Amino acid sequence: MSKELDQAATEAEKVIDTEINADEASLVDELTQANFRIEELEQQLAAEQAKVAEQQDSVVRAAAEVENMRRRAAVDVEKAHKFALEKFVNELLPVLDNMERALAGTSPTDEATKAVYEGVELTLKTLIKAVEKFGVTQVDPLGAAFNPEHHQAIGMQPSEDHPANSVMMVMQKGYMLNDRLLRPAMVMVSQGK
């Protein structure tokens, strides 16, 4: 009986070993499948994180673009406000020139033209003050160094009274609107001695 018991014990051990090996194999299969699933989930997570990063970058770029558009629009509005009067002022420049010519053609000491001179002078001063309120300034460079950005040279003449490359005569004053040149001053430049 002992042999039978030993044999039964051996068979039981074999069955147990087989079941343990089957359980171990099953556990190994489950662990392998779990590892495969974990790797798959990690890849999906990495892909989703990349999408999120891409979308965040897209949102940041869109916000920057909107901010740039706002800035450009603000600059355009500012320029429109600053230079809206440009066409109107350009239409007034010949009026200012004609009033200055009228002053040059009359004399404050001549009784016949004294009243006209005073009236034109007062009107010219009032008009100049009015346009100065809106950012218009005169460019009257008599005696100053020639500046090609603000002056238009009509010609050059030798002169002992004026240094070389200085404005010796202004034929027509120039005008600026908020530091933008509307019309250059037309000048005669000295060549010096």
mmCIF file with all atom_site columns, C-alpha atoms in Angstrom:
data_model
loop_
_atom_site.group_PDB
_atom_site.id
_atom_site.type_symbol
_atom_site.label_atom_id
_atom_site.label_alt_id
_atom_site.label_comp_id
_atom_site.label_asym_id
_atom_site.label_entity_id
_atom_site.label_seq_id
_atom_site.pdbx_PDB_ins_code
_atom_site.Cartn_x
_atom_site.Cartn_y
_atom_site.Cartn_z
_atom_site.occupancy
_atom_site.B_iso_or_equiv
_atom_site.pdbx_formal_charge
_atom_site.auth_seq_id
_atom_site.auth_comp_id
_atom_site.auth_asym_id
_atom_site.auth_atom_id
_atom_site.pdbx_PDB_model_num
ATOM 1   C CA . MET A 1 1   ? 0.000  0.000   0.000   1.00 0.00 ? 1   MET A CA 1
ATOM 2   C CA . SER A 1 2   ? 2.775  2.225   0.588   1.00 0.00 ? 2   SER A CA 1
ATOM 3   C CA . LYS A 1 3   ? 3.747  1.826   -2.985  1.00 0.00 ? 3   LYS A CA 1
ATOM 4   C CA . GLU A 1 4   ? 0.326  2.783   -4.068  1.00 0.00 ? 4   GLU A CA 1
ATOM 5   C CA . LEU A 1 5   ? 0.403  5.726   -1.743  1.00 0.00 ? 5   LEU A CA 1
ATOM 6   C CA . ASP A 1 6   ? 3.763  6.777   -3.042  1.00 0.00 ? 6   ASP A CA 1
ATOM 7   C CA . GLN A 1 7   ? 2.566  6.376   -6.560  1.00 0.00 ? 7   GLN A CA 1
ATOM 8   C CA . ALA A 1 8   ? -0.616 8.318   -5.790  1.00 0.00 ? 8   ALA A CA 1
ATOM 9   C CA . ALA A 1 9   ? 1.463  10.983  -4.087  1.00 0.00 ? 9   ALA A CA 1
ATOM 10  C CA . THR A 1 10  ? 3.756  11.155  -7.093  1.00 0.00 ? 10  THR A CA 1
ATOM 11  C CA . GLU A 1 11  ? 0.828  11.409  -9.445  1.00 0.00 ? 11  GLU A CA 1
ATOM 12  C CA . ALA A 1 12  ? -0.743 14.047  -7.218  1.00 0.00 ? 12  ALA A CA 1
ATOM 13  C CA . GLU A 1 13  ? 2.529  15.951  -7.242  1.00 0.00 ? 13  GLU A CA 1
ATOM 14  C CA . LYS A 1 14  ? 2.639  15.703  -11.035 1.00 0.00 ? 14  LYS A CA 1
ATOM 15  C CA . VAL A 1 15  ? -0.943 16.919  -11.284 1.00 0.00 ? 15  VAL A CA 1
ATOM 16  C CA . ILE A 1 16  ? -0.140 19.748  -8.863  1.00 0.00 ? 16  ILE A CA 1
ATOM 17  C CA . ASP A 1 17  ? 3.052  20.551  -10.776 1.00 0.00 ? 17  ASP A CA 1
ATOM 18  C CA . THR A 1 18  ? 1.098  20.520  -14.024 1.00 0.00 ? 18  THR A CA 1
ATOM 19  C CA . GLU A 1 19  ? -1.567 22.770  -12.502 1.00 0.00 ? 19  GLU A CA 1
ATOM 20  C CA . ILE A 1 20  ? 1.129  25.049  -11.054 1.00 0.00 ? 20  ILE A CA 1
ATOM 21  C CA . ASN A 1 21  ? 2.907  25.160  -14.415 1.00 0.00 ? 21  ASN A CA 1
ATOM 22  C CA . ALA A 1 22  ? -0.424 25.832  -16.122 1.00 0.00 ? 22  ALA A CA 1
ATOM 23  C CA . ASP A 1 23  ? -1.185 28.551  -13.563 1.00 0.00 ? 23  ASP A CA 1
ATOM 24  C CA . GLU A 1 24  ? 2.300  29.982  -14.003 1.00 0.00 ? 24  GLU A CA 1
ATOM 25  C CA . ALA A 1 25  ? 1.940  29.875  -17.780 1.00 0.00 ? 25  ALA A CA 1
ATOM 26  C CA . SER A 1 26  ? -1.463 31.484  -17.467 1.00 0.00 ? 26  SER A CA 1
ATOM 27  C CA . LEU A 1 27  ? 0.009  34.171  -15.181 1.00 0.00 ? 27  LEU A CA 1
ATOM 28  C CA . VAL A 1 28  ? 2.906  34.698  -17.606 1.00 0.00 ? 28  VAL A CA 1
ATOM 29  C CA . ASP A 1 29  ? 0.398  35.043  -20.452 1.00 0.00 ? 29  ASP A CA 1
ATOM 30  C CA . GLU A 1 30  ? -1.682 37.477  -18.400 1.00 0.00 ? 30  GLU A CA 1
ATOM 31  C CA . LEU A 1 31  ? 1.446  39.478  -17.457 1.00 0.00 ? 31  LEU A CA 1
ATOM 32  C CA . THR A 1 32  ? 2.590  39.526  -21.080 1.00 0.00 ? 32  THR A CA 1
ATOM 33  C CA . GLN A 1 33  ? -0.825 40.700  -22.208 1.00 0.00 ? 33  GLN A CA 1
ATOM 34  C CA . ALA A 1 34  ? -0.874 43.270  -19.396 1.00 0.00 ? 34  ALA A CA 1
ATOM 35  C CA . ASN A 1 35  ? 2.585  44.516  -20.396 1.00 0.00 ? 35  ASN A CA 1
ATOM 36  C CA . PHE A 1 36  ? 1.475  44.715  -24.022 1.00 0.00 ? 36  PHE A CA 1
ATOM 37  C CA . ARG A 1 37  ? -1.651 46.616  -22.952 1.00 0.00 ? 37  ARG A CA 1
ATOM 38  C CA . ILE A 1 38  ? 0.444  48.952  -20.768 1.00 0.00 ? 38  ILE A CA 1
ATOM 39  C CA . GLU A 1 39  ? 2.766  49.685  -23.700 1.00 0.00 ? 39  GLU A CA 1
ATOM 40  C CA . GLU A 1 40  ? -0.238 50.307  -25.925 1.00 0.00 ? 40  GLU A CA 1
ATOM 41  C CA . LEU A 1 41  ? -1.769 52.666  -23.357 1.00 0.00 ? 41  LEU A CA 1
ATOM 42  C CA . GLU A 1 42  ? 1.578  54.471  -22.908 1.00 0.00 ? 42  GLU A CA 1
ATOM 43  C CA . GLN A 1 43  ? 1.773  55.002  -26.673 1.00 0.00 ? 43  GLN A CA 1
ATOM 44  C CA . GLN A 1 44  ? -1.790 56.331  -26.726 1.00 0.00 ? 44  GLN A CA 1
ATOM 45  C CA . LEU A 1 45  ? -0.969 58.603  -23.779 1.00 0.00 ? 45  LEU A CA 1
ATOM 46  C CA . ALA A 1 46  ? 2.139  59.940  -25.554 1.00 0.00 ? 46  ALA A CA 1
ATOM 47  C CA . ALA A 1 47  ? 0.096  60.547  -28.721 1.00 0.00 ? 47  ALA A CA 1
ATOM 48  C CA . GLU A 1 48  ? -2.601 62.375  -26.761 1.00 0.00 ? 48  GLU A CA 1
ATOM 49  C CA . GLN A 1 49  ? 0.013  64.437  -24.888 1.00 0.00 ? 49  GLN A CA 1
ATOM 50  C CA . ALA A 1 50  ? 1.555  65.412  -28.242 1.00 0.00 ? 50  ALA A CA 1
ATOM 51  C CA . LYS A 1 51  ? -1.902 66.468  -29.494 1.00 0.00 ? 51  LYS A CA 1
ATOM 52  C CA . VAL A 1 52  ? -2.464 68.539  -26.347 1.00 0.00 ? 52  VAL A CA 1
ATOM 53  C CA . ALA A 1 53  ? 0.943  70.209  -26.735 1.00 0.00 ? 53  ALA A CA 1
ATOM 54  C CA . GLU A 1 54  ? 0.197  70.932  -30.396 1.00 0.00 ? 54  GLU A CA 1
ATOM 55  C CA . GLN A 1 55  ? -3.189 72.413  -29.516 1.00 0.00 ? 55  GLN A CA 1
ATOM 56  C CA . GLN A 1 56  ? -1.671 74.516  -26.734 1.00 0.00 ? 56  GLN A CA 1
ATOM 57  C CA . ASP A 1 57  ? 0.914  75.821  -29.205 1.00 0.00 ? 57  ASP A CA 1
ATOM 58  C CA . SER A 1 58  ? -1.880 76.567  -31.672 1.00 0.00 ? 58  SER A CA 1
ATOM 59  C CA . VAL A 1 59  ? -3.826 78.480  -29.018 1.00 0.00 ? 59  VAL A CA 1
ATOM 60  C CA . VAL A 1 60  ? -0.748 80.505  -28.039 1.00 0.00 ? 60  VAL A CA 1
ATOM 61  C CA . ARG A 1 61  ? -0.061 81.346  -31.696 1.00 0.00 ? 61  ARG A CA 1
ATOM 62  C CA . ALA A 1 62  ? -3.677 82.373  -32.244 1.00 0.00 ? 62  ALA A CA 1
ATOM 63  C CA . ALA A 1 63  ? -3.596 84.610  -29.162 1.00 0.00 ? 63  ALA A CA 1
ATOM 64  C CA . ALA A 1 64  ? -0.362 86.226  -30.391 1.00 0.00 ? 64  ALA A CA 1
ATOM 65  C CA . GLU A 1 65  ? -1.878 86.798  -33.828 1.00 0.00 ? 65  GLU A CA 1
ATOM 66  C CA . VAL A 1 66  ? -4.958 88.418  -32.285 1.00 0.00 ? 66  VAL A CA 1
ATOM 67  C CA . GLU A 1 67  ? -2.734 90.671  -30.167 1.00 0.00 ? 67  GLU A CA 1
ATOM 68  C CA . ASN A 1 68  ? -0.696 91.661  -33.248 1.00 0.00 ? 68  ASN A CA 1
ATOM 69  C CA . MET A 1 69  ? -3.904 92.460  -35.131 1.00 0.00 ? 69  MET A CA 1
ATOM 70  C CA . ARG A 1 70  ? -5.101 94.625  -32.231 1.00 0.00 ? 70  ARG A CA 1
ATOM 71  C CA . ARG A 1 71  ? -1.774 96.463  -32.168 1.00 0.00 ? 71  ARG A CA 1
ATOM 72  C CA . ARG A 1 72  ? -1.825 97.042  -35.930 1.00 0.00 ? 72  ARG A CA 1
ATOM 73  C CA . ALA A 1 73  ? -5.422 98.263  -35.772 1.00 0.00 ? 73  ALA A CA 1
ATOM 74  C CA . ALA A 1 74  ? -4.561 100.645 -32.921 1.00 0.00 ? 74  ALA A CA 1
ATOM 75  C CA . VAL A 1 75  ? -1.603 102.037 -34.899 1.00 0.00 ? 75  VAL A CA 1
ATOM 76  C CA . ASP A 1 76  ? -3.798 102.427 -37.993 1.00 0.00 ? 76  ASP A CA 1
ATOM 77  C CA . VAL A 1 77  ? -6.458 104.254 -35.983 1.00 0.00 ? 77  VAL A CA 1
ATOM 78  C CA . GLU A 1 78  ? -3.820 106.496 -34.406 1.00 0.00 ? 78  GLU A CA 1
ATOM 79  C CA . LYS A 1 79  ? -2.385 107.344 -37.843 1.00 0.00 ? 79  LYS A CA 1
ATOM 80  C CA . ALA A 1 80  ? -5.866 107.975 -39.199 1.00 0.00 ? 80  ALA A CA 1
ATOM 81  C CA . HIS A 1 81  ? -6.566 110.395 -36.361 1.00 0.00 ? 81  HIS A CA 1
ATOM 82  C CA . LYS A 1 82  ? -3.171 112.039 -36.669 1.00 0.00 ? 82  LYS A CA 1
ATOM 83  C CA . PHE A 1 83  ? -3.194 112.505 -40.421 1.00 0.00 ? 83  PHE A CA 1
ATOM 84  C CA . ALA A 1 84  ? -6.914 112.770 -41.217 1.00 0.00 ? 84  ALA A CA 1
ATOM 85  C CA . LEU A 1 85  ? -6.463 116.484 -41.831 1.00 0.00 ? 85  LEU A CA 1
ATOM 86  C CA . GLU A 1 86  ? -3.669 116.035 -44.387 1.00 0.00 ? 86  GLU A CA 1
ATOM 87  C CA . LYS A 1 87  ? -5.825 116.572 -47.494 1.00 0.00 ? 87  LYS A CA 1
ATOM 88  C CA . PHE A 1 88  ? -7.634 119.494 -45.904 1.00 0.00 ? 88  PHE A CA 1
ATOM 89  C CA . VAL A 1 89  ? -4.398 121.170 -44.834 1.00 0.00 ? 89  VAL A CA 1
ATOM 90  C CA . ASN A 1 90  ? -2.914 120.658 -48.308 1.00 0.00 ? 90  ASN A CA 1
ATOM 91  C CA . GLU A 1 91  ? -5.890 122.596 -49.674 1.00 0.00 ? 91  GLU A CA 1
ATOM 92  C CA . LEU A 1 92  ? -5.215 125.417 -47.183 1.00 0.00 ? 92  LEU A CA 1
ATOM 93  C CA . LEU A 1 93  ? -1.527 125.806 -48.068 1.00 0.00 ? 93  LEU A CA 1
ATOM 94  C CA . PRO A 1 94  ? -2.172 127.873 -51.228 1.00 0.00 ? 94  PRO A CA 1
ATOM 95  C CA . VAL A 1 95  ? -4.414 130.159 -49.154 1.00 0.00 ? 95  VAL A CA 1
ATOM 96  C CA . LEU A 1 96  ? -1.573 130.737 -46.691 1.00 0.00 ? 96  LEU A CA 1
ATOM 97  C CA . ASP A 1 97  ? 0.838  131.358 -49.582 1.00 0.00 ? 97  ASP A CA 1
ATOM 98  C CA . ASN A 1 98  ? -1.535 133.887 -51.192 1.00 0.00 ? 98  ASN A CA 1
ATOM 99  C CA . MET A 1 99  ? -1.978 135.743 -47.907 1.00 0.00 ? 99  MET A CA 1
ATOM 100 C CA . GLU A 1 100 ? 1.810  135.982 -47.522 1.00 0.00 ? 100 GLU A CA 1
ATOM 101 C CA . ARG A 1 101 ? 2.066  137.288 -51.098 1.00 0.00 ? 101 ARG A CA 1
ATOM 102 C CA . ALA A 1 102 ? -0.629 139.862 -50.309 1.00 0.00 ? 102 ALA A CA 1
ATOM 103 C CA . LEU A 1 103 ? 1.424  141.033 -47.335 1.00 0.00 ? 103 LEU A CA 1
ATOM 104 C CA . ALA A 1 104 ? 4.523  141.267 -49.508 1.00 0.00 ? 104 ALA A CA 1
ATOM 105 C CA . GLY A 1 105 ? 2.591  143.359 -52.066 1.00 0.00 ? 105 GLY A CA 1
ATOM 106 C CA . THR A 1 106 ? 1.329  145.890 -49.519 1.00 0.00 ? 106 THR A CA 1
ATOM 107 C CA . SER A 1 107 ? 3.052  148.134 -47.012 1.00 0.00 ? 107 SER A CA 1
ATOM 108 C CA . PRO A 1 108 ? 2.110  148.964 -43.432 1.00 0.00 ? 108 PRO A CA 1
ATOM 109 C CA . THR A 1 109 ? 3.515  152.479 -43.898 1.00 0.00 ? 109 THR A CA 1
ATOM 110 C CA . ASP A 1 110 ? 1.592  153.329 -47.091 1.00 0.00 ? 110 ASP A CA 1
ATOM 111 C CA . GLU A 1 111 ? -1.726 154.926 -46.137 1.00 0.00 ? 111 GLU A CA 1
ATOM 112 C CA . ALA A 1 112 ? -3.458 153.494 -49.232 1.00 0.00 ? 112 ALA A CA 1
ATOM 113 C CA . THR A 1 113 ? -2.640 149.860 -48.378 1.00 0.00 ? 113 THR A CA 1
ATOM 114 C CA . LYS A 1 114 ? -2.223 150.088 -44.593 1.00 0.00 ? 114 LYS A CA 1
ATOM 115 C CA . ALA A 1 115 ? -5.758 148.837 -43.810 1.00 0.00 ? 115 ALA A CA 1
ATOM 116 C CA . VAL A 1 116 ? -5.482 145.960 -46.295 1.00 0.00 ? 116 VAL A CA 1
ATOM 117 C CA . TYR A 1 117 ? -2.060 145.023 -44.888 1.00 0.00 ? 117 TYR A CA 1
ATOM 118 C CA . GLU A 1 118 ? -3.341 144.969 -41.299 1.00 0.00 ? 118 GLU A CA 1
ATOM 119 C CA . GLY A 1 119 ? -6.456 142.972 -42.257 1.00 0.00 ? 119 GLY A CA 1
ATOM 120 C CA . VAL A 1 120 ? -4.487 140.369 -44.219 1.00 0.00 ? 120 VAL A CA 1
ATOM 121 C CA . GLU A 1 121 ? -1.824 140.166 -41.491 1.00 0.00 ? 121 GLU A CA 1
ATOM 122 C CA . LEU A 1 122 ? -4.452 139.596 -38.791 1.00 0.00 ? 122 LEU A CA 1
ATOM 123 C CA . THR A 1 123 ? -6.260 136.982 -40.908 1.00 0.00 ? 123 THR A CA 1
ATOM 124 C CA . LEU A 1 124 ? -2.980 135.196 -41.682 1.00 0.00 ? 124 LEU A CA 1
ATOM 125 C CA . LYS A 1 125 ? -1.986 135.083 -37.997 1.00 0.00 ? 125 LYS A CA 1
ATOM 126 C CA . THR A 1 126 ? -5.419 133.733 -37.040 1.00 0.00 ? 126 THR A CA 1
ATOM 127 C CA . LEU A 1 127 ? -5.294 131.075 -39.750 1.00 0.00 ? 127 LEU A CA 1
ATOM 128 C CA . ILE A 1 128 ? -1.763 130.009 -38.753 1.00 0.00 ? 128 ILE A CA 1
ATOM 129 C CA . LYS A 1 129 ? -2.811 129.717 -35.086 1.00 0.00 ? 129 LYS A CA 1
ATOM 130 C CA . ALA A 1 130 ? -5.863 127.685 -36.094 1.00 0.00 ? 130 ALA A CA 1
ATOM 131 C CA . VAL A 1 131 ? -3.873 125.156 -38.133 1.00 0.00 ? 131 VAL A CA 1
ATOM 132 C CA . GLU A 1 132 ? -1.139 124.962 -35.473 1.00 0.00 ? 132 GLU A CA 1
ATOM 133 C CA . LYS A 1 133 ? -3.771 123.690 -33.004 1.00 0.00 ? 133 LYS A CA 1
ATOM 134 C CA . PHE A 1 134 ? -4.115 120.617 -35.233 1.00 0.00 ? 134 PHE A CA 1
ATOM 135 C CA . GLY A 1 135 ? -0.373 119.908 -35.512 1.00 0.00 ? 135 GLY A CA 1
ATOM 136 C CA . VAL A 1 136 ? 0.567  121.955 -38.588 1.00 0.00 ? 136 VAL A CA 1
ATOM 137 C CA . THR A 1 137 ? 3.923  123.755 -38.380 1.00 0.00 ? 137 THR A CA 1
ATOM 138 C CA . GLN A 1 138 ? 5.772  125.975 -40.839 1.00 0.00 ? 138 GLN A CA 1
ATOM 139 C CA . VAL A 1 139 ? 9.183  125.108 -42.243 1.00 0.00 ? 139 VAL A CA 1
ATOM 140 C CA . ASP A 1 140 ? 10.897 128.488 -42.685 1.00 0.00 ? 140 ASP A CA 1
ATOM 141 C CA . PRO A 1 141 ? 14.622 127.692 -42.844 1.00 0.00 ? 141 PRO A CA 1
ATOM 142 C CA . LEU A 1 142 ? 16.056 131.122 -43.681 1.00 0.00 ? 142 LEU A CA 1
ATOM 143 C CA . GLY A 1 143 ? 19.691 131.165 -42.496 1.00 0.00 ? 143 GLY A CA 1
ATOM 144 C CA . ALA A 1 144 ? 19.633 127.488 -41.450 1.00 0.00 ? 144 ALA A CA 1
ATOM 145 C CA . ALA A 1 145 ? 21.717 124.698 -42.967 1.00 0.00 ? 145 ALA A CA 1
ATOM 146 C CA . PHE A 1 146 ? 20.215 123.060 -46.038 1.00 0.00 ? 146 PHE A CA 1
ATOM 147 C CA . ASN A 1 147 ? 18.301 119.867 -45.124 1.00 0.00 ? 147 ASN A CA 1
ATOM 148 C CA . PRO A 1 148 ? 17.211 117.823 -48.159 1.00 0.00 ? 148 PRO A CA 1
ATOM 149 C CA . GLU A 1 149 ? 14.583 116.046 -46.053 1.00 0.00 ? 149 GLU A CA 1
ATOM 150 C CA . HIS A 1 150 ? 12.696 119.306 -45.427 1.00 0.00 ? 150 HIS A CA 1
ATOM 151 C CA . HIS A 1 151 ? 13.946 121.665 -48.141 1.00 0.00 ? 151 HIS A CA 1
ATOM 152 C CA . GLN A 1 152 ? 13.809 121.652 -51.920 1.00 0.00 ? 152 GLN A CA 1
ATOM 153 C CA . ALA A 1 153 ? 16.705 123.559 -53.467 1.00 0.00 ? 153 ALA A CA 1
ATOM 154 C CA . ILE A 1 154 ? 15.744 125.679 -56.463 1.00 0.00 ? 154 ILE A CA 1
ATOM 155 C CA . GLY A 1 155 ? 19.345 126.624 -57.127 1.00 0.00 ? 155 GLY A CA 1
ATOM 156 C CA . MET A 1 156 ? 22.674 127.678 -55.651 1.00 0.00 ? 156 MET A CA 1
ATOM 157 C CA . GLN A 1 157 ? 24.244 131.127 -55.718 1.00 0.00 ? 157 GLN A CA 1
ATOM 158 C CA . PRO A 1 158 ? 27.541 132.468 -54.467 1.00 0.00 ? 158 PRO A CA 1
ATOM 159 C CA . SER A 1 159 ? 27.133 134.694 -51.417 1.00 0.00 ? 159 SER A CA 1
ATOM 160 C CA . GLU A 1 160 ? 29.557 136.467 -49.142 1.00 0.00 ? 160 GLU A CA 1
ATOM 161 C CA . ASP A 1 161 ? 26.885 137.040 -46.487 1.00 0.00 ? 161 ASP A CA 1
ATOM 162 C CA . HIS A 1 162 ? 25.862 133.378 -46.052 1.00 0.00 ? 162 HIS A CA 1
ATOM 163 C CA . PRO A 1 163 ? 28.032 130.323 -45.314 1.00 0.00 ? 163 PRO A CA 1
ATOM 164 C CA . ALA A 1 164 ? 28.173 127.498 -47.850 1.00 0.00 ? 164 ALA A CA 1
ATOM 165 C CA . ASN A 1 165 ? 25.192 125.100 -47.916 1.00 0.00 ? 165 ASN A CA 1
ATOM 166 C CA . SER A 1 166 ? 22.954 127.411 -45.916 1.00 0.00 ? 166 SER A CA 1
ATOM 167 C CA . VAL A 1 167 ? 19.550 128.711 -46.960 1.00 0.00 ? 167 VAL A CA 1
ATOM 168 C CA . MET A 1 168 ? 19.910 132.277 -48.184 1.00 0.00 ? 168 MET A CA 1
ATOM 169 C CA . MET A 1 169 ? 16.393 132.788 -49.541 1.00 0.00 ? 169 MET A CA 1
ATOM 170 C CA . VAL A 1 170 ? 13.010 131.098 -49.026 1.00 0.00 ? 170 VAL A CA 1
ATOM 171 C CA . MET A 1 171 ? 10.760 131.237 -52.082 1.00 0.00 ? 171 MET A CA 1
ATOM 172 C CA . GLN A 1 172 ? 7.945  129.235 -50.503 1.00 0.00 ? 172 GLN A CA 1
ATOM 173 C CA . LYS A 1 173 ? 7.612  128.034 -46.910 1.00 0.00 ? 173 LYS A CA 1
ATOM 174 C CA . GLY A 1 174 ? 7.188  124.359 -46.251 1.00 0.00 ? 174 GLY A CA 1
ATOM 175 C CA . TYR A 1 175 ? 4.699  122.757 -43.882 1.00 0.00 ? 175 TYR A CA 1
ATOM 176 C CA . MET A 1 176 ? 4.588  119.695 -41.647 1.00 0.00 ? 176 MET A CA 1
ATOM 177 C CA . LEU A 1 177 ? 1.649  117.880 -40.056 1.00 0.00 ? 177 LEU A CA 1
ATOM 178 C CA . ASN A 1 178 ? 2.516  116.032 -36.841 1.00 0.00 ? 178 ASN A CA 1
ATOM 179 C CA . ASP A 1 179 ? 6.167  115.602 -37.905 1.00 0.00 ? 179 ASP A CA 1
ATOM 180 C CA . ARG A 1 180 ? 5.188  114.408 -41.406 1.00 0.00 ? 180 ARG A CA 1
ATOM 181 C CA . LEU A 1 181 ? 6.334  116.637 -44.250 1.00 0.00 ? 181 LEU A CA 1
ATOM 182 C CA . LEU A 1 182 ? 3.389  117.959 -46.261 1.00 0.00 ? 182 LEU A CA 1
ATOM 183 C CA . ARG A 1 183 ? 5.385  120.236 -48.528 1.00 0.00 ? 183 ARG A CA 1
ATOM 184 C CA . PRO A 1 184 ? 9.119  121.003 -48.543 1.00 0.00 ? 184 PRO A CA 1
ATOM 185 C CA . ALA A 1 185 ? 10.291 124.595 -48.350 1.00 0.00 ? 185 ALA A CA 1
ATOM 186 C CA . MET A 1 186 ? 11.543 125.835 -51.723 1.00 0.00 ? 186 MET A CA 1
ATOM 187 C CA . VAL A 1 187 ? 14.857 127.548 -51.073 1.00 0.00 ? 187 VAL A CA 1
ATOM 188 C CA . MET A 1 188 ? 17.933 129.090 -52.659 1.00 0.00 ? 188 MET A CA 1
ATOM 189 C CA . VAL A 1 189 ? 21.155 127.671 -51.215 1.00 0.00 ? 189 VAL A CA 1
ATOM 190 C CA . SER A 1 190 ? 24.388 129.599 -50.765 1.00 0.00 ? 190 SER A CA 1
ATOM 191 C CA . GLN A 1 191 ? 27.594 128.341 -52.363 1.00 0.00 ? 191 GLN A CA 1
ATOM 192 C CA . GLY A 1 192 ? 29.619 130.458 -49.981 1.00 0.00 ? 192 GLY A CA 1
ATOM 193 C CA . LYS A 1 193 ? 32.355 132.841 -51.145 1.00 0.00 ? 193 LYS A CA 1
#
